[in-house]
Amino acid sequence: MLNAADALATGIGSGELYHVPQQADEADRELYSAIEGRLLVRWATYRERDPQLRRRKMEAARRRGEALRCSVCSFDFERTYGSLGDGYIEIHHVTPLHIAGPSETRLSDLALLCANCHRMCHRSRPGESWRTPDMLRDEMNQLGR
Ligand SMILES: [Zn+2]
Ligand SMILES: [Zn+2]
């Protein structure tokens, strides 16, 4: 390594090698690169969830003859993605489990949401609590969406 550095220094000093000014895209790459993808082990606690509730919530919508679509924006995965989106919708606890604590969850405590609205319900600034789907829908209506 030192030999290579010495060789470069000698080359630059002799005029055989010269510095090429850093290009803009190189600078961006250096500023925004990071090592990712290593395997790490994480200890985590998480709230108990019952996967049956998801299936039953979707079945209840189907029994009522309703499409599986977002209760906020009406996005329907099957309409957009065809068979790939058939049967896909995200399930959201209207009262967050960290507030409800250990308790019995009813189907009426769950909402069908698309991925975007689901994220927006969970998005909050420090000190804010999560939005319910109704709150998010009201905010979107106020924005004329
Ligand atoms: Zn939505
Ligand atoms: Zn959720």
Coordinates of N, CA, C and O and ligand atoms in Angstrom, one line a residue:
M1 N 0.8 -1.2 0.0 CA 0.0 0.0 0.0 C 0.9 1.3 0.0 O 0.7 2.1 -0.8
L2 N 1.9 1.2 0.9 CA 2.8 2.4 1.0 C 3.6 2.5 -0.3 O 3.8 3.6 -0.8
N3 N 4.0 1.4 -0.9 CA 4.7 1.4 -2.2 C 3.9 2.0 -3.3 O 4.3 2.8 -4.1
A4 N 2.6 1.7 -3.3 CA 1.7 2.2 -4.3 C 1.6 3.7 -4.1 O 1.6 4.5 -5.1
A5 N 1.4 4.1 -2.8 CA 1.3 5.6 -2.5 C 2.6 6.3 -3.0 O 2.5 7.4 -3.6
D6 N 3.7 5.7 -2.7 CA 5.0 6.3 -3.0 C 5.1 6.4 -4.6 O 5.5 7.4 -5.1
A7 N 4.7 5.3 -5.3 CA 4.8 5.3 -6.7 C 3.9 6.4 -7.3 O 4.3 7.1 -8.3
L8 N 2.7 6.6 -6.7 CA 1.8 7.7 -7.2 C 2.4 9.0 -6.9 O 2.4 9.9 -7.8
A9 N 2.9 9.2 -5.7 CA 3.5 10.5 -5.4 C 4.7 10.8 -6.4 O 4.8 12.0 -6.9
T10 N 5.5 9.8 -6.6 CA 6.6 10.0 -7.5 C 6.1 10.3 -8.9 O 6.6 11.2 -9.6
G11 N 5.1 9.6 -9.4 CA 4.5 9.8 -10.7 C 3.9 11.2 -10.8 O 4.1 11.9 -11.9
I12 N 3.3 11.7 -9.8 CA 2.7 13.0 -9.8 C 3.8 14.0 -9.8 O 3.8 15.0 -10.6
G13 N 4.8 13.8 -9.0 CA 5.9 14.7 -8.9 C 6.7 14.8 -10.2 O 7.2 15.9 -10.6
S14 N 6.8 13.7 -10.9 CA 7.6 13.7 -12.2 C 6.8 14.3 -13.4 O 7.3 14.5 -14.4
G15 N 5.4 14.5 -13.2 CA 4.6 15.0 -14.3 C 4.1 13.9 -15.1 O 3.3 14.1 -16.1
E16 N 4.4 12.6 -14.8 CA 3.9 11.5 -15.6 C 2.4 11.3 -15.3 O 1.6 10.9 -16.1
L17 N 2.0 11.6 -14.1 CA 0.6 11.5 -13.6 C 0.2 12.8 -13.2 O 0.9 13.6 -12.7
Y18 N -1.1 13.1 -13.4 CA -1.6 14.4 -12.9 C -3.0 14.2 -12.4 O -3.7 13.2 -12.8
H19 N -3.5 15.0 -11.5 CA -4.8 15.0 -10.9 C -5.8 15.4 -12.0 O -5.7 16.4 -12.6
V20 N -6.9 14.6 -12.1 CA -8.1 15.0 -12.8 C -9.0 15.6 -11.8 O -9.3 15.0 -10.8
P21 N -9.5 16.8 -12.1 CA -10.5 17.4 -11.1 C -11.6 16.4 -10.8 O -12.1 15.8 -11.8
Q22 N -12.1 16.4 -9.6 CA -13.2 15.5 -9.3 C -14.4 15.9 -10.1 O -14.7 17.1 -10.2
Q23 N -15.1 15.0 -10.7 CA -16.3 15.2 -11.4 C -17.5 15.3 -10.5 O -17.5 14.7 -9.4
A24 N -18.6 16.1 -10.9 CA -19.7 16.3 -10.1 C -20.3 15.0 -9.6 O -20.7 14.8 -8.4
D25 N -20.5 14.0 -10.5 CA -21.1 12.8 -10.1 C -20.3 12.0 -9.2 O -20.8 11.2 -8.3
E26 N -19.0 12.1 -9.2 CA -18.1 11.4 -8.3 C -18.3 12.0 -6.9 O -18.3 11.3 -5.9
A27 N -18.4 13.3 -6.8 CA -18.6 14.0 -5.5 C -19.9 13.5 -4.9 O -19.9 13.2 -3.7
D28 N -21.0 13.4 -5.7 CA -22.2 13.0 -5.2 C -22.1 11.6 -4.6 O -22.6 11.2 -3.6
R29 N -21.4 10.7 -5.4 CA -21.3 9.3 -5.0 C -20.6 9.2 -3.7 O -20.9 8.5 -2.8
E30 N -19.5 10.0 -3.5 CA -18.7 10.0 -2.3 C -19.5 10.5 -1.1 O -19.5 9.9 0.0
L31 N -20.3 11.5 -1.3 CA -21.1 12.1 -0.2 C -22.2 11.2 0.2 O -22.6 11.2 1.4
Y32 N -22.8 10.5 -0.7 CA -24.0 9.8 -0.4 C -23.9 8.3 -0.4 O -24.8 7.6 -0.5
S33 N -22.6 7.8 -0.2 CA -22.5 6.3 -0.2 C -22.4 5.9 1.3 O -22.0 6.6 2.1
A34 N -22.8 4.6 1.5 CA -22.8 4.0 2.8 C -22.8 2.5 2.6 O -23.3 2.0 1.6
I35 N -22.1 1.8 3.5 CA -22.1 0.4 3.5 C -23.4 -0.1 4.0 O -23.9 0.3 5.0
E36 N -24.1 -1.0 3.2 CA -25.3 -1.6 3.6 C -25.3 -3.1 3.2 O -24.5 -3.5 2.4
G37 N -26.2 -3.8 3.8 CA -26.4 -5.2 3.3 C -25.7 -6.2 4.2 O -25.8 -7.4 4.0
R38 N -24.9 -5.7 5.2 CA -24.3 -6.7 6.2 C -25.4 -7.4 7.0 O -26.5 -6.8 7.2
L39 N -25.2 -8.6 7.5 CA -26.1 -9.2 8.3 C -26.0 -8.8 9.7 O -24.8 -8.8 10.3
L40 N -27.0 -8.3 10.3 CA -27.0 -7.9 11.7 C -28.1 -8.7 12.5 O -29.0 -9.1 11.9
V41 N -27.9 -8.7 13.8 CA -28.9 -9.4 14.6 C -29.6 -8.3 15.4 O -28.9 -7.4 16.0
R42 N -30.9 -8.4 15.5 CA -31.6 -7.4 16.3 C -32.5 -8.1 17.3 O -33.2 -9.1 16.9
W43 N -32.5 -7.6 18.5 CA -33.5 -8.0 19.5 C -34.6 -7.1 19.4 O -34.4 -5.9 19.4
A44 N -35.8 -7.5 19.4 CA -36.9 -6.6 19.3 C -38.1 -7.1 20.1 O -38.4 -8.3 20.1
T45 N -38.9 -6.3 20.7 CA -40.2 -6.7 21.3 C -41.2 -6.1 20.3 O -41.0 -5.1 19.7
Y46 N -42.3 -6.9 20.2 CA -43.3 -6.4 19.3 C -44.7 -6.8 19.8 O -44.8 -7.8 20.6
R47 N -45.7 -6.2 19.3 CA -47.0 -6.4 19.8 C -47.6 -7.7 19.1 O -47.4 -7.9 17.9
E48 N -48.2 -8.5 20.0 CA -48.9 -9.7 19.4 C -50.0 -9.3 18.4 O -50.7 -8.4 18.7
R49 N -50.0 -10.0 17.3 CA -51.0 -9.8 16.3 C -51.6 -11.2 15.9 O -50.9 -12.2 15.9
D50 N -52.8 -11.2 15.5 CA -53.5 -12.4 15.1 C -53.7 -12.4 13.6 O -54.5 -11.6 13.1
P51 N -52.9 -13.2 12.9 CA -53.0 -13.2 11.4 C -54.4 -13.6 10.9 O -54.8 -13.3 9.8
Q52 N -55.2 -14.3 11.7 CA -56.6 -14.7 11.3 C -57.4 -13.4 11.1 O -58.4 -13.4 10.3
L53 N -57.2 -12.4 11.9 CA -58.0 -11.2 11.8 C -57.9 -10.6 10.4 O -58.9 -10.1 9.9
R54 N -56.7 -10.6 9.9 CA -56.5 -10.0 8.5 C -57.4 -10.7 7.5 O -58.1 -10.1 6.8
R55 N -57.3 -12.1 7.6 CA -58.1 -12.9 6.6 C -59.6 -12.7 6.8 O -60.3 -12.5 5.9
R56 N -60.0 -12.6 8.1 CA -61.4 -12.5 8.4 C -61.9 -11.1 8.0 O -63.1 -10.9 7.5
K57 N -61.1 -10.1 8.1 CA -61.5 -8.7 7.8 C -61.7 -8.7 6.2 O -62.7 -8.1 5.8
M58 N -60.9 -9.3 5.5 CA -61.0 -9.3 4.0 C -62.2 -10.1 3.6 O -62.9 -9.7 2.7
E59 N -62.4 -11.2 4.3 CA -63.6 -12.1 4.0 C -64.9 -11.3 4.2 O -65.8 -11.4 3.5
A60 N -64.9 -10.6 5.3 CA -66.1 -9.8 5.6 C -66.5 -8.8 4.5 O -67.6 -8.6 4.2
A61 N -65.4 -8.2 4.0 CA -65.7 -7.2 2.9 C -66.2 -7.9 1.7 O -67.2 -7.5 1.0
R62 N -65.6 -9.1 1.4 CA -66.1 -9.9 0.2 C -67.5 -10.3 0.4 O -68.3 -10.3 -0.6
R63 N -67.8 -10.8 1.6 CA -69.2 -11.3 1.9 C -70.2 -10.1 1.6 O -71.3 -10.4 1.2
R64 N -69.8 -8.9 1.9 CA -70.7 -7.8 1.7 C -70.7 -7.4 0.2 O -71.3 -6.4 -0.2
G65 N -69.9 -8.1 -0.6 CA -69.9 -7.8 -2.0 C -69.0 -6.6 -2.3 O -69.1 -6.0 -3.4
E66 N -68.2 -6.2 -1.4 CA -67.3 -5.0 -1.6 C -66.0 -5.4 -2.1 O -65.4 -6.5 -1.8
A67 N -65.4 -4.6 -3.0 CA -64.0 -4.8 -3.5 C -63.1 -4.5 -2.3 O -63.4 -3.8 -1.4
L68 N -61.9 -5.2 -2.3 CA -60.9 -4.9 -1.3 C -60.2 -3.6 -1.7 O -59.3 -3.5 -2.6
R69 N -60.7 -2.5 -1.2 CA -60.1 -1.2 -1.5 C -59.9 -0.3 -0.3 O -60.5 -0.6 0.7
C70 N -59.0 0.6 -0.5 CA -58.6 1.5 0.6 C -59.8 2.3 1.1 O -60.5 2.9 0.3
S71 N -60.0 2.3 2.4 CA -61.1 3.0 3.0 C -60.9 4.5 3.0 O -61.8 5.3 3.3
V72 N -59.7 5.0 2.7 CA -59.4 6.4 2.6 C -59.5 6.9 1.2 O -60.3 7.9 0.9
C73 N -58.8 6.3 0.3 CA -58.7 6.9 -1.1 C -59.4 5.9 -2.1 O -59.3 6.3 -3.3
S74 N -59.9 4.8 -1.7 CA -60.6 3.8 -2.6 C -59.6 3.1 -3.5 O -60.1 2.5 -4.5
F75 N -58.3 3.2 -3.3 CA -57.4 2.5 -4.2 C -57.7 1.0 -4.1 O -57.9 0.4 -3.1
D76 N -57.7 0.4 -5.3 CA -58.1 -1.1 -5.4 C -56.9 -1.7 -6.1 O -56.6 -1.5 -7.3
F77 N -56.1 -2.5 -5.4 CA -54.9 -3.1 -5.9 C -55.2 -4.0 -7.2 O -54.4 -4.0 -8.1
E78 N -56.3 -4.7 -7.2 CA -56.6 -5.5 -8.3 C -56.9 -4.7 -9.6 O -56.4 -5.0 -10.7
R79 N -57.6 -3.6 -9.4 CA -57.9 -2.7 -10.6 C -56.6 -2.2 -11.2 O -56.6 -2.0 -12.4
T80 N -55.6 -1.9 -10.4 CA -54.4 -1.3 -10.9 C -53.4 -2.4 -11.3 O -52.8 -2.2 -12.4
Y81 N -53.3 -3.4 -10.6 CA -52.2 -4.4 -10.8 C -52.7 -5.7 -11.4 O -52.0 -6.7 -11.6
G82 N -54.0 -5.8 -11.6 CA -54.6 -7.0 -12.2 C -54.4 -8.2 -11.2 O -54.5 -8.0 -10.0
S83 N -54.1 -9.4 -11.7 CA -54.1 -10.6 -10.9 C -53.1 -10.5 -9.8 O -53.2 -11.0 -8.7
L84 N -52.0 -9.7 -10.0 CA -51.0 -9.5 -9.0 C -51.5 -8.9 -7.8 O -51.2 -9.2 -6.6
G85 N -52.4 -7.9 -7.9 CA -53.0 -7.2 -6.8 C -54.3 -7.9 -6.2 O -54.8 -7.4 -5.2
D86 N -54.7 -9.0 -6.9 CA -55.9 -9.6 -6.4 C -55.8 -10.1 -5.0 O -54.8 -10.8 -4.7
G87 N -56.7 -9.7 -4.1 CA -56.6 -10.2 -2.7 C -55.7 -9.4 -1.8 O -55.4 -9.8 -0.7
Y88 N -55.0 -8.3 -2.4 CA -54.1 -7.6 -1.6 C -54.7 -6.3 -1.0 O -55.3 -5.5 -1.8
I89 N -54.5 -6.1 0.2 CA -54.9 -4.8 0.9 C -54.2 -4.8 2.2 O -53.9 -5.9 2.7
E90 N -53.9 -3.7 2.8 CA -53.2 -3.7 4.1 C -54.3 -3.5 5.2 O -55.3 -2.8 4.9
I91 N -54.0 -4.0 6.3 CA -54.9 -4.0 7.4 C -54.3 -3.1 8.5 O -53.1 -3.3 8.9
H92 N -55.1 -2.2 9.0 CA -54.6 -1.2 10.0 C -55.5 -1.2 11.2 O -56.7 -1.3 11.1
H93 N -54.8 -1.1 12.4 CA -55.6 -1.0 13.6 C -56.0 0.4 13.8 O -55.1 1.3 14.0
V94 N -57.3 0.7 13.8 CA -57.7 2.1 13.9 C -57.2 2.7 15.3 O -56.7 3.9 15.3
T95 N -57.4 2.0 16.3 CA -56.7 2.4 17.6 C -55.4 1.6 17.7 O -55.4 0.4 17.7
P96 N -54.3 2.4 17.7 CA -53.0 1.7 17.6 C -52.8 0.7 18.8 O -53.3 1.0 19.9
L97 N -52.2 -0.4 18.5 CA -52.1 -1.4 19.6 C -51.2 -0.9 20.8 O -51.4 -1.3 21.9
H98 N -50.3 0.1 20.5 CA -49.5 0.6 21.6 C -50.4 1.4 22.5 O -50.0 1.7 23.7
I99 N -51.5 1.9 22.0 CA -52.5 2.7 22.9 C -53.5 1.7 23.5 O -53.8 1.8 24.7
A100 N -54.0 0.8 22.7 CA -55.0 -0.1 23.1 C -54.5 -1.1 24.2 O -55.2 -1.5 25.1
G101 N -53.2 -1.4 24.0 CA -52.6 -2.4 24.9 C -53.2 -3.8 24.7 O -53.9 -4.0 23.7
P102 N -52.9 -4.7 25.6 CA -53.4 -6.1 25.4 C -55.0 -6.0 25.4 O -55.5 -5.6 26.4
S103 N -55.6 -6.3 24.4 CA -57.1 -6.2 24.3 C -57.6 -7.1 23.2 O -56.9 -7.5 22.3
E104 N -58.9 -7.2 23.2 CA -59.6 -8.0 22.1 C -59.8 -7.1 20.9 O -60.3 -6.0 21.0
T105 N -59.4 -7.6 19.8 CA -59.5 -6.8 18.5 C -60.7 -7.3 17.8 O -60.8 -8.5 17.5
R106 N -61.7 -6.4 17.5 CA -62.8 -6.8 16.6 C -62.5 -6.3 15.2 O -61.7 -5.5 15.0
L107 N -63.3 -6.9 14.3 CA -63.1 -6.6 12.9 C -63.3 -5.1 12.7 O -62.7 -4.5 11.8
S108 N -64.3 -4.5 13.5 CA -64.6 -3.1 13.3 C -63.4 -2.2 13.8 O -63.4 -1.0 13.6
D109 N -62.5 -2.8 14.5 CA -61.3 -2.0 15.0 C -60.2 -2.0 13.9 O -59.2 -1.3 14.0
L110 N -60.5 -2.7 12.8 CA -59.5 -2.7 11.7 C -60.0 -2.0 10.4 O -61.2 -1.9 10.2
A111 N -59.1 -1.4 9.7 CA -59.5 -0.7 8.5 C -58.6 -1.2 7.3 O -57.5 -1.6 7.5
L112 N -59.2 -1.3 6.1 CA -58.5 -1.7 4.9 C -57.9 -0.4 4.4 O -58.6 0.6 4.1
L113 N -56.6 -0.5 4.1 CA -55.9 0.7 3.6 C -54.9 0.3 2.5 O -54.4 -0.8 2.5
C114 N -54.7 1.2 1.5 CA -53.6 1.0 0.6 C -52.3 1.3 1.3 O -52.3 1.9 2.4
A115 N -51.2 1.0 0.6 CA -49.9 1.1 1.2 C -49.6 2.6 1.5 O -49.0 3.0 2.6
N116 N -50.0 3.5 0.6 CA -49.7 4.9 0.8 C -50.5 5.5 2.0 O -49.9 6.2 2.9
C117 N -51.8 5.3 2.0 CA -52.6 5.8 3.1 C -52.2 5.2 4.4 O -52.2 5.8 5.5
H118 N -51.8 3.9 4.4 CA -51.4 3.2 5.6 C -50.1 4.0 6.2 O -50.1 4.3 7.3
R119 N -49.2 4.2 5.3 CA -48.0 5.0 5.7 C -48.3 6.3 6.3 O -47.8 6.8 7.3
M120 N -49.2 7.0 5.6 CA -49.6 8.4 6.0 C -50.3 8.3 7.4 O -50.2 9.3 8.2
C121 N -51.1 7.3 7.6 CA -51.7 7.2 9.0 C -50.7 7.0 10.1 O -50.9 7.5 11.2
H122 N -49.6 6.3 9.7 CA -48.6 6.1 10.7 C -47.5 7.2 10.8 O -46.7 7.2 11.7
R123 N -47.6 8.1 9.9 CA -46.6 9.2 9.8 C -47.0 10.3 10.8 O -48.1 10.8 10.8
S124 N -46.1 10.7 11.6 CA -46.4 11.8 12.5 C -45.1 12.5 12.9 O -44.0 12.0 12.8
R125 N -45.2 13.8 13.2 CA -44.1 14.6 13.7 C -44.0 14.4 15.2 O -45.0 14.0 15.8
P126 N -42.8 14.7 15.7 CA -42.7 14.6 17.2 C -43.8 15.3 17.9 O -44.2 16.4 17.6
G127 N -44.4 14.6 18.9 CA -45.5 15.1 19.7 C -46.9 14.9 19.1 O -47.9 15.1 19.8
E128 N -46.9 14.5 17.8 CA -48.2 14.3 17.2 C -48.6 12.8 17.3 O -47.7 12.0 17.4
S129 N -49.8 12.5 17.4 CA -50.2 11.0 17.4 C -50.6 10.6 16.0 O -50.7 11.5 15.1
W130 N -50.7 9.3 15.8 CA -51.1 8.8 14.4 C -52.5 9.3 14.0 O -53.3 9.4 14.9
R131 N -52.7 9.5 12.8 CA -54.0 9.8 12.2 C -54.8 8.6 12.1 O -54.3 7.5 11.7
T132 N -56.1 8.7 12.4 CA -57.0 7.6 12.1 C -57.3 7.7 10.6 O -57.1 8.8 10.0
P133 N -57.8 6.7 9.9 CA -58.2 6.8 8.5 C -59.2 7.9 8.3 O -59.1 8.6 7.3
D134 N -60.2 8.1 9.3 CA -61.1 9.2 9.1 C -60.4 10.5 9.1 O -60.8 11.4 8.3
M135 N -59.5 10.7 10.0 CA -58.7 12.0 10.1 C -58.0 12.2 8.8 O -58.0 13.3 8.2
L136 N -57.3 11.2 8.2 CA -56.6 11.3 7.0 C -57.5 11.7 5.8 O -57.2 12.5 5.0
R137 N -58.7 11.0 5.8 CA -59.6 11.3 4.7 C -60.1 12.8 4.8 O -60.2 13.5 3.8
D138 N -60.4 13.2 6.0 CA -60.8 14.6 6.2 C -59.7 15.6 5.7 O -60.0 16.6 5.0
E139 N -58.4 15.3 6.1 CA -57.3 16.1 5.6 C -57.2 16.2 4.1 O -57.0 17.2 3.5
M140 N -57.4 15.0 3.5 CA -57.3 14.9 2.0 C -58.5 15.7 1.4 O -58.3 16.4 0.4
N141 N -59.7 15.6 2.0 CA -60.8 16.3 1.5 C -60.6 17.8 1.6 O -60.9 18.6 0.6
Q142 N -60.0 18.3 2.7 CA -59.7 19.7 2.8 C -58.7 20.2 1.8 O -58.8 21.3 1.3
L143 N -57.9 19.3 1.3 CA -56.9 19.6 0.3 C -57.5 19.5 -1.1 O -56.9 19.7 -2.1
G144 N -58.8 19.0 -1.1 CA -59.4 18.8 -2.4 C -59.0 17.6 -3.2 O -59.1 17.5 -4.4
R145 N -58.4 16.6 -2.4 CA -58.0 15.4 -3.1 C -59.1 14.3 -3.1 O -59.9 14.3 -2.2
Ligands
ZN1 ZN -55.4 4.9 0.1
ZN2 ZN -51.3 0.3 10.6

